PDB file of C-alpha atoms in Angstrom:
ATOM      1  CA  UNK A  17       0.000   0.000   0.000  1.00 62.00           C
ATOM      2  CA  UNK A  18       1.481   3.373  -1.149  1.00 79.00           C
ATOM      3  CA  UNK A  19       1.824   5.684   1.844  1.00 92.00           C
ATOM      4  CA  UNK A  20       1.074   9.466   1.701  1.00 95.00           C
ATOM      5  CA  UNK A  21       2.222  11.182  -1.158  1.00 96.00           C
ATOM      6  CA  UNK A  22       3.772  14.641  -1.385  1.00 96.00           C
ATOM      7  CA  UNK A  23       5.415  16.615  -4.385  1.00 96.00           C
ATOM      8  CA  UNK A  24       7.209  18.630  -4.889  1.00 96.00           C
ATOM      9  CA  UNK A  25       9.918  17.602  -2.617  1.00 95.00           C
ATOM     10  CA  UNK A  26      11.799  21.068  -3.167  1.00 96.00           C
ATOM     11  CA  UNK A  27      10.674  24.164  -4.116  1.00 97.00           C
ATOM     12  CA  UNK A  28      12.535  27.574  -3.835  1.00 97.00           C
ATOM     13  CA  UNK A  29      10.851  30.442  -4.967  1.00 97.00           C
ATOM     14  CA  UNK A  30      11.461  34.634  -4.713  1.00 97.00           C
ATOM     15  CA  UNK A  31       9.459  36.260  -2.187  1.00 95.00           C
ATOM     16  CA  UNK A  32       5.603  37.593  -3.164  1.00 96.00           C
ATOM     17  CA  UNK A  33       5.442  34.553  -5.855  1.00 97.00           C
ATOM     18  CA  UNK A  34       2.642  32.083  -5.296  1.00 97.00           C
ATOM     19  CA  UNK A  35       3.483  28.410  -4.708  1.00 97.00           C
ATOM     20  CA  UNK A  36       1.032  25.411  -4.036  1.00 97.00           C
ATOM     21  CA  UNK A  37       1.893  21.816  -2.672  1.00 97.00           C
ATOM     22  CA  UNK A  38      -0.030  18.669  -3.471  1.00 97.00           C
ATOM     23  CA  UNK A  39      -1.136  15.392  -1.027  1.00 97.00           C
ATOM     24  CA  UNK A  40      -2.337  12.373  -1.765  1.00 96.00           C
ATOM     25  CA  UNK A  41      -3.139  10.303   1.137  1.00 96.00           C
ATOM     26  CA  UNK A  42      -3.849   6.546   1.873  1.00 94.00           C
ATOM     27  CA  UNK A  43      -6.868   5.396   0.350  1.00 92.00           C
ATOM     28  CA  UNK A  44      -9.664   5.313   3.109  1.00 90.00           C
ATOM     29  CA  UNK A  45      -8.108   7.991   5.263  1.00 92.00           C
ATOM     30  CA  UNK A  46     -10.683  10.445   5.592  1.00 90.00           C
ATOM     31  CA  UNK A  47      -8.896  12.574   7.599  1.00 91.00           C
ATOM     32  CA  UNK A  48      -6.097  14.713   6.364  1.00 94.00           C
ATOM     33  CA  UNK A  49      -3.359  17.176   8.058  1.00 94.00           C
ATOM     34  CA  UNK A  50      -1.610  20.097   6.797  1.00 96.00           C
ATOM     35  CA  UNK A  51       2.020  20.929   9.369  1.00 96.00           C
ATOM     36  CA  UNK A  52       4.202  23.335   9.048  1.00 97.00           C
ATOM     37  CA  UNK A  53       7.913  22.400  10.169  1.00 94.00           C
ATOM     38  CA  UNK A  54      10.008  25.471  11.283  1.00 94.00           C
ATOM     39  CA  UNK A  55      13.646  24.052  11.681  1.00 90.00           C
ATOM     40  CA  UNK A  56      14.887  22.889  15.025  1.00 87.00           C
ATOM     41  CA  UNK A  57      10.641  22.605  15.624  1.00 90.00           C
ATOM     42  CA  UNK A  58       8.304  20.265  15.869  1.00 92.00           C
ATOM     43  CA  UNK A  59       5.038  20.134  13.421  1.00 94.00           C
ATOM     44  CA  UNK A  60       2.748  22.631  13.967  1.00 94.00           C
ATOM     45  CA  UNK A  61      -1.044  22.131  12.510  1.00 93.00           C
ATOM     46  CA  UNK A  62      -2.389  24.405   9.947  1.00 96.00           C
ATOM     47  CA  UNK A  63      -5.782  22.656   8.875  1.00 95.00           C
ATOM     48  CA  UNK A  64      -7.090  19.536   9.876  1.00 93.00           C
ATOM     49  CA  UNK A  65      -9.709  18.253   7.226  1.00 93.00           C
ATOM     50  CA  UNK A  66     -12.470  15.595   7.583  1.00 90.00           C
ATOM     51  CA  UNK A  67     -13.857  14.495   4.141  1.00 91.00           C
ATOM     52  CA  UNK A  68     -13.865  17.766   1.975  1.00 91.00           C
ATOM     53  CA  UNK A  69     -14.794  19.587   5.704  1.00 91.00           C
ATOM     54  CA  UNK A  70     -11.914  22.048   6.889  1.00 92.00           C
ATOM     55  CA  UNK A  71     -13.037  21.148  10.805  1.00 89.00           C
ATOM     56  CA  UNK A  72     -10.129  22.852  12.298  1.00 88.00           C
ATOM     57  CA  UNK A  73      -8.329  26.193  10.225  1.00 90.00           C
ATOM     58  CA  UNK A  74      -7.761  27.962  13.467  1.00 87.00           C
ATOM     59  CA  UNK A  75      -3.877  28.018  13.062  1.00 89.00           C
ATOM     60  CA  UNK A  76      -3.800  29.179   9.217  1.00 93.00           C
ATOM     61  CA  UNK A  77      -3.101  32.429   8.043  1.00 92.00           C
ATOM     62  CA  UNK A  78      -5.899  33.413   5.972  1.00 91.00           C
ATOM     63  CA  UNK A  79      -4.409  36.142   4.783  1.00 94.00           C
ATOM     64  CA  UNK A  80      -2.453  34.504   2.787  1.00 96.00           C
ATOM     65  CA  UNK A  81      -2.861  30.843   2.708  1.00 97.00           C
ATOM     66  CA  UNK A  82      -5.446  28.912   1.583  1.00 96.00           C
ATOM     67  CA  UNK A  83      -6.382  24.959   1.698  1.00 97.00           C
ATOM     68  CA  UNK A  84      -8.688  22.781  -0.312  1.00 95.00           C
ATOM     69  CA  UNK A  85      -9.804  19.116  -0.845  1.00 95.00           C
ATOM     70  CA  UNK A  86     -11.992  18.337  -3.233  1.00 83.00           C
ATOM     71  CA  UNK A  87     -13.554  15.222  -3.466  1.00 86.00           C
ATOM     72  CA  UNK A  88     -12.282  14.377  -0.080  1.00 84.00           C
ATOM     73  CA  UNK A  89      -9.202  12.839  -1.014  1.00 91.00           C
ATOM     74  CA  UNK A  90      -6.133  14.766  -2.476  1.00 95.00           C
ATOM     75  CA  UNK A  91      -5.658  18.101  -1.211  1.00 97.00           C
ATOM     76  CA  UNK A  92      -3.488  21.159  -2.009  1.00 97.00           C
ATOM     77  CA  UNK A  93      -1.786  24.049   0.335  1.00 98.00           C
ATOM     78  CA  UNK A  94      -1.229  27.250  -1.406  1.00 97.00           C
ATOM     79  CA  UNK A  95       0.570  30.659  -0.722  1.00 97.00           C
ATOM     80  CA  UNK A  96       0.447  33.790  -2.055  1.00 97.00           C
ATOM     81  CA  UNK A  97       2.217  35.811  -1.608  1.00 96.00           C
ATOM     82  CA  UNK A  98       5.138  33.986  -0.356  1.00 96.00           C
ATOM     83  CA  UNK A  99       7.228  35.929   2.600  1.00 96.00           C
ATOM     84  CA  UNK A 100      10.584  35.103   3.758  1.00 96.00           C
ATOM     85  CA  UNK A 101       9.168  33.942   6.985  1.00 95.00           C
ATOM     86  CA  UNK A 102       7.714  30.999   5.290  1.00 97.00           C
ATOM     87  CA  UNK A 103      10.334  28.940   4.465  1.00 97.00           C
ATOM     88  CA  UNK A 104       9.680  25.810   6.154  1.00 97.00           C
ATOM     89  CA  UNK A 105       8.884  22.066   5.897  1.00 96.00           C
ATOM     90  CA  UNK A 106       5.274  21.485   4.761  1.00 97.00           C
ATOM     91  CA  UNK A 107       3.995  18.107   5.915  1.00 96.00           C
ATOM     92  CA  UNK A 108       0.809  16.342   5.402  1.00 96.00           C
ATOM     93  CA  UNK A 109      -0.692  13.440   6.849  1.00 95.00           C
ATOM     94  CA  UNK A 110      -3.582  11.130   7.084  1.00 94.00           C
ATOM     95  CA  UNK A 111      -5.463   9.343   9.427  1.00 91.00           C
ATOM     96  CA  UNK A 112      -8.408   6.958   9.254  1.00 86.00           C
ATOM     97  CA  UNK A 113     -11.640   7.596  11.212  1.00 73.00           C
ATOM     98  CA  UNK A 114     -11.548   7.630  14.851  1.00 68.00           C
ATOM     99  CA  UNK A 115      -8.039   5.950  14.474  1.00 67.00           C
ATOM    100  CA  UNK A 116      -4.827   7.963  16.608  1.00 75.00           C
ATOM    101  CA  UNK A 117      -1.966   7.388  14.452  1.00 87.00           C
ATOM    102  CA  UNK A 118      -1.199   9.761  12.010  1.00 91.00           C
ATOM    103  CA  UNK A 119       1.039   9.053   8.898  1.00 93.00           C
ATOM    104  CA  UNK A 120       3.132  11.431   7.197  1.00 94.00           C
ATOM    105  CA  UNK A 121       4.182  12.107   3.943  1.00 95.00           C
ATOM    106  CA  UNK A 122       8.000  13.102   3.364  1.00 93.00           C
ATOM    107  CA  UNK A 123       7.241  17.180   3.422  1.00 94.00           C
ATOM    108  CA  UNK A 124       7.982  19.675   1.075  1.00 96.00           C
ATOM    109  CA  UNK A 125      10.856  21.694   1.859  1.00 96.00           C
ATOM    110  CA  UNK A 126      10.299  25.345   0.715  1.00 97.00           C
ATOM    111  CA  UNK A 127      12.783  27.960   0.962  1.00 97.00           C
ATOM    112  CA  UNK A 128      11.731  31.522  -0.241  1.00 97.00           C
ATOM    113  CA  UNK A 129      14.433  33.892  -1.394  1.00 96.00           C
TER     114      UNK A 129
ATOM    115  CA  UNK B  30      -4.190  24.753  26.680  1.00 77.00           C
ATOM    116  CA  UNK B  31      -2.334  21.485  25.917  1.00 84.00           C
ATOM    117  CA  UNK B  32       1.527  21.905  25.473  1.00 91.00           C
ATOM    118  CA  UNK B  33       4.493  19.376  25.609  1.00 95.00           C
ATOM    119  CA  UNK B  34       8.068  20.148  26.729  1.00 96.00           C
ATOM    120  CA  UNK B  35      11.363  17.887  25.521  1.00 97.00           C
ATOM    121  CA  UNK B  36      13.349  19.141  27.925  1.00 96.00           C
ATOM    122  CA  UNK B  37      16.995  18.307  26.045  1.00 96.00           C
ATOM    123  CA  UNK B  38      18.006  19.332  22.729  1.00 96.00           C
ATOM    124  CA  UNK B  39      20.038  16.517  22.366  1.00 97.00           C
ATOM    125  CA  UNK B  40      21.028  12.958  23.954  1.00 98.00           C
ATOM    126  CA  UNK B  41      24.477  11.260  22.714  1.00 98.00           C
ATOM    127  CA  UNK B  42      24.335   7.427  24.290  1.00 98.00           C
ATOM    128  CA  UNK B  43      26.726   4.673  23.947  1.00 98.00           C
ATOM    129  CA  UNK B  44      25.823   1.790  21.569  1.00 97.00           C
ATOM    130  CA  UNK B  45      24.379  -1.070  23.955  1.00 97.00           C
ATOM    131  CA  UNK B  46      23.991   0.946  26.753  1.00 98.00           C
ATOM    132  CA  UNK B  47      20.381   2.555  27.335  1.00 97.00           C
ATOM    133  CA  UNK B  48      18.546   5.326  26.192  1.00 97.00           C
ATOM    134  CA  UNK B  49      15.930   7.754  27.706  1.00 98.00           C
ATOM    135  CA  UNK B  50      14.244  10.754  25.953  1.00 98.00           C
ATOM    136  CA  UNK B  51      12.289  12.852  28.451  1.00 98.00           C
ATOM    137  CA  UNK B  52       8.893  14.317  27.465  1.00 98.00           C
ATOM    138  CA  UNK B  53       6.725  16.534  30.349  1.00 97.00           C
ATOM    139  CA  UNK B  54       2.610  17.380  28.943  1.00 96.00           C
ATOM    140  CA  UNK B  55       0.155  19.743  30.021  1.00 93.00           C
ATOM    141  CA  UNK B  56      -3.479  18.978  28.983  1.00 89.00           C
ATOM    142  CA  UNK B  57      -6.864  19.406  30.571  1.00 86.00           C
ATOM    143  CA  UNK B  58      -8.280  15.843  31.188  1.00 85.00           C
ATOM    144  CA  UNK B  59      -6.696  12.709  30.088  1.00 86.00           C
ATOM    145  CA  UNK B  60      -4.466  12.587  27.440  1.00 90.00           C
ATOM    146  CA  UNK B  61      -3.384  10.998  24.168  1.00 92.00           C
ATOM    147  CA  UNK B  62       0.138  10.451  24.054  1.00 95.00           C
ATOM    148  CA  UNK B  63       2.724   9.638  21.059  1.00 95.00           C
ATOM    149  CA  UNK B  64       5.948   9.214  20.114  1.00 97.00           C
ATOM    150  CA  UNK B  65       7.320   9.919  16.332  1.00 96.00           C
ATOM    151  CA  UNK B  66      10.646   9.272  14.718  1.00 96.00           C
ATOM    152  CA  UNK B  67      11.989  10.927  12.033  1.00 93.00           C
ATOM    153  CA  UNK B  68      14.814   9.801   9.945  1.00 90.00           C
ATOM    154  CA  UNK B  69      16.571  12.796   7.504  1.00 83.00           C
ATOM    155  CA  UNK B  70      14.661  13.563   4.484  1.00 76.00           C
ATOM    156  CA  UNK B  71      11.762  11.613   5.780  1.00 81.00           C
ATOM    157  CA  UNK B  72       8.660  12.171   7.296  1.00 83.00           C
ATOM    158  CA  UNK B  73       7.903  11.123  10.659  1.00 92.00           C
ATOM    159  CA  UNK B  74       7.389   7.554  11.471  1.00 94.00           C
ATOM    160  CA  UNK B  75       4.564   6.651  14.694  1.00 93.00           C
ATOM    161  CA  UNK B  76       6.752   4.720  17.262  1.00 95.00           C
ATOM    162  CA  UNK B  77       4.081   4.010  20.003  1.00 95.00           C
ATOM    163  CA  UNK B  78       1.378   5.478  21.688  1.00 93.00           C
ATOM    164  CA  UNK B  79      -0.750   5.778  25.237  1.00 94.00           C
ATOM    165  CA  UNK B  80      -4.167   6.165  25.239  1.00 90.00           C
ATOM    166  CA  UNK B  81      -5.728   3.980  28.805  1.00 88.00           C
ATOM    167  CA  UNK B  82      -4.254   1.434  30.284  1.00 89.00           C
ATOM    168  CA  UNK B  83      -1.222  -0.553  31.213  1.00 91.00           C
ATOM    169  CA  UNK B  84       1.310   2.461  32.166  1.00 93.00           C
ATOM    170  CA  UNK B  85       4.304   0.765  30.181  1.00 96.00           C
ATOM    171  CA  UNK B  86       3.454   1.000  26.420  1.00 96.00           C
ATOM    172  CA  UNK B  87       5.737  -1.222  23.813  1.00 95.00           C
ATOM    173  CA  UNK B  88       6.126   0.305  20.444  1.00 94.00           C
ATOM    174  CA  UNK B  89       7.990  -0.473  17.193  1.00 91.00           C
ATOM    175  CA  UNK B  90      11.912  -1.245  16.890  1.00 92.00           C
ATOM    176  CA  UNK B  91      12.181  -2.384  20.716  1.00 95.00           C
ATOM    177  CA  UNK B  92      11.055   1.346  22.227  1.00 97.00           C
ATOM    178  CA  UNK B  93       8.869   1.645  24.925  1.00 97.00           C
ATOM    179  CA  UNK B  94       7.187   4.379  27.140  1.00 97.00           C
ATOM    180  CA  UNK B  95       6.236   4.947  30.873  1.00 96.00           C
ATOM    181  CA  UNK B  96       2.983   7.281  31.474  1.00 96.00           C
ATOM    182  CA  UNK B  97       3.286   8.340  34.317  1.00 96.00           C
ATOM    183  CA  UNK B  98       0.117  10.798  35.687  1.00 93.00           C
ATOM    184  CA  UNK B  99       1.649  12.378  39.006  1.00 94.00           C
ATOM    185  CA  UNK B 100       4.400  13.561  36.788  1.00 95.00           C
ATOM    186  CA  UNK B 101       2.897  14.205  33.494  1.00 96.00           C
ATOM    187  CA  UNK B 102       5.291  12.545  31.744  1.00 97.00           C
ATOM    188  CA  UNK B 103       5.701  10.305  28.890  1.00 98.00           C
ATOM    189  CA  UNK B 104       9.369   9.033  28.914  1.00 98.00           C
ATOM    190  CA  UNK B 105      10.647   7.180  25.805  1.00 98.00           C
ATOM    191  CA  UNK B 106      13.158   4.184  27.017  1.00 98.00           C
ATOM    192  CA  UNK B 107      14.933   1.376  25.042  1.00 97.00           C
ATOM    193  CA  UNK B 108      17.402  -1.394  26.791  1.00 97.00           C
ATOM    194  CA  UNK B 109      19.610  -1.181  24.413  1.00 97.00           C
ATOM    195  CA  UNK B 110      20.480   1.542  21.586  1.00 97.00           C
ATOM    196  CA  UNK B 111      21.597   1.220  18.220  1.00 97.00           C
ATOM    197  CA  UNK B 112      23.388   3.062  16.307  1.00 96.00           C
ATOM    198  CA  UNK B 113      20.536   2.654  13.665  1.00 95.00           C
ATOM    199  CA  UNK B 114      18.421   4.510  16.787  1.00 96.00           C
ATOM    200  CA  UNK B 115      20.160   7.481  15.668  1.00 96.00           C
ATOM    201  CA  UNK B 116      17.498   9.971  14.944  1.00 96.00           C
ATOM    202  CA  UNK B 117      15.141  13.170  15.441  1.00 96.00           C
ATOM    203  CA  UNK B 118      12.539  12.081  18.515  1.00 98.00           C
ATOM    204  CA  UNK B 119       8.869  14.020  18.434  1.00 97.00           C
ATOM    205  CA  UNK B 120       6.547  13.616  21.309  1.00 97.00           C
ATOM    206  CA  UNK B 121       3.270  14.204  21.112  1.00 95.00           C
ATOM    207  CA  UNK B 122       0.027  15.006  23.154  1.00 93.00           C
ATOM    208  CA  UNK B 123      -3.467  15.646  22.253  1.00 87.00           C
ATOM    209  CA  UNK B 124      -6.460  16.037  25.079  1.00 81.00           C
ATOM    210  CA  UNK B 125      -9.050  13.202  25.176  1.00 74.00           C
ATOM    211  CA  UNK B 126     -11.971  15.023  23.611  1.00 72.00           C
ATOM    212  CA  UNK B 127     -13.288  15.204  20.114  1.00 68.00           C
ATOM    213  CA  UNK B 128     -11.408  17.745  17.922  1.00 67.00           C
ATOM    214  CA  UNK B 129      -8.498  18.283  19.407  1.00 74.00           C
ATOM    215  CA  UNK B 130      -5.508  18.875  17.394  1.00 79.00           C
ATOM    216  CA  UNK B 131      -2.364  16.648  17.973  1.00 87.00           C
ATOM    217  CA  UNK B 132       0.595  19.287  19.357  1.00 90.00           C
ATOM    218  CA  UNK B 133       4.083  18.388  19.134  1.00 94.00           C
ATOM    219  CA  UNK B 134       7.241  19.111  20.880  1.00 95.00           C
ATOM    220  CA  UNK B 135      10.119  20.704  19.673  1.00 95.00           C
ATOM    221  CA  UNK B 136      12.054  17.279  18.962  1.00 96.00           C
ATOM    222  CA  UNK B 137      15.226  15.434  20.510  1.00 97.00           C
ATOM    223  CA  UNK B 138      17.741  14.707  18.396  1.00 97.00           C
ATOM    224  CA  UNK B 139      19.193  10.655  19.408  1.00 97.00           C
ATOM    225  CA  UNK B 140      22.995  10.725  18.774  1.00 97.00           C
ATOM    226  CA  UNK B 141      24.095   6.828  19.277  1.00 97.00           C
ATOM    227  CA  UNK B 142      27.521   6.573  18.849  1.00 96.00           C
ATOM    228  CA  UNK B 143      29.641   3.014  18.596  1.00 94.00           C
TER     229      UNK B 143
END
C-alpha cells in the first residue's frame, strides 16, 4: 500500500510569488493534516480536514494561505504571496476515522528567497 | 491549553547501553500520548502510543514508554540503543476530547555513537 504522497519535494521560490503543494493520502483515510515544520521545531497544525470539511483552520493564516480538498481525497496548500518567513517544511498526513496514528508524507521543503 | 516540553536538545548514548528521551505534557483531562521518529529527508514515522491502560506501552523497533500521571510525563526508554536509533525524537500530546488537534514538541535529536 502506497503511503502518503507529497510533491514537490523542493521548491525555492522569490518572495511575493505564489506556490502550491499537493497530497495524496492513503486510500480510506478520511482525515487529512496540513504541518508546518520550522527548523529545530516540531510540526505545527495548519488545517485539519475531515472528508472535503476544513473542521479545524484555526492556526492558518488566511491572509495569505489557503487549503482545499476536493472530493475528499487529495488536497493542495497554497501561498500567495510567499514571505521570507515561510520557508519551512510542509507536511501532510492522514489518518483513518476515529483511528490515533497519524502518517506522514516526506514534506515539502520550501525555501523563499 | 495542551503543550508538551522535551526538555533536552540533544542525547548522545553509547551503543548497547540505554537510552531515555524525556517528554513533560500539560493537557486538561486525560491525554493521548505519542511518540514519532523521524529519519533525515523523511517524514515522521509513529513509534508508540498511550491512550488507557497498562502504564508501560511497547512500540515499534524495541522502544517503549512509561505514562506516568503524578508527573505528566511520557518518557521514551529502550534497553539497548543502536546506532541505527540514531534519529530526530517528536513527542506528542493531544487532550481526550473530540477535535483536538495533535501538538508536538520541539524534537530530541538521538545521537548513538559506537
Amino acid at each position: 500500500e502506497a503511503g502518503v504522497v507529497q510533491s514537490p519535494r523542493y521548491k525555492i521560490i522569490e518572495k511575493k510569488q505564489p506556490v502550491a503543494f499537493w497530497c495524496n493520502p492513503i486510500s480510506g483515510h478520511n482525515t487529512l493534516y496540513w504541518y508546518r515544520q520550522n527548523l529545530g521545531q516540531g510540526p505545527e497544525l495548519l488545517i485539519r480536514y475531515e472528508n472535503e470539511e476544513a473542521v479545524d483552520d484555526s492556526q492558518l493564516p488566511k491572509d495569505r494561505f489557503s487549503a482545499e480538498r476536493l472530493k475528499g481525497v487529495d488536497s493542495t496548500l497554497k501561498i500567495q504571496p510567499a514571505e521570507l518567513g515561510d520557508s519551512a517544511v510542509y507536511l501532510c498526513a492522514s489518518s483513518q476515522p476515529g483511528y490515533e496514528k497519524l502518517f506522514f508524507g516526506s514534506g515539502t521543503q520550501l525555501s523563499v528567497l | 491549553a495542551q503543550s508538551v516540553a522535551q526538555p533536552e536538545d540533544q542525547v548522545n548514548v553509547a551503543e548497547g547501553n540505554p537510552l531515555t528521551v524525556k517528554c513533560t505534557y500539560s493537557v486538561s483531562g486525560n491525554p493521548y500520548l505519542f511518540w514519532y521518529v523521524q529519519y533525515p529527508n523523511r517524514g515522521l514515522q509513529f513509534l508508540l502510543k498511550y491512550i488507557t491502560g497498562d502504564n508501560l506501552v511497547k512500540g515499534s523497533y524495541g522502544f517503549e514508554a512509561e505514562f506516568n500521571k503524578s508527573q505528566t510525563s511520557f518518557h521514551l526508554k529502550k534497553p539497548s540503543a543502536l546506532v541505527s536509533d540514531s534519529a530526530l525524537y517528536f513527542c506528542a500530546v493531544r487532550a481526550n476530547q473530540a477535535g483536538t488537534a495533535l501538538i508536538f514538541g520541539k524534537g530530541t535529536t538521538l545521537s548513538v555513537s559506537s
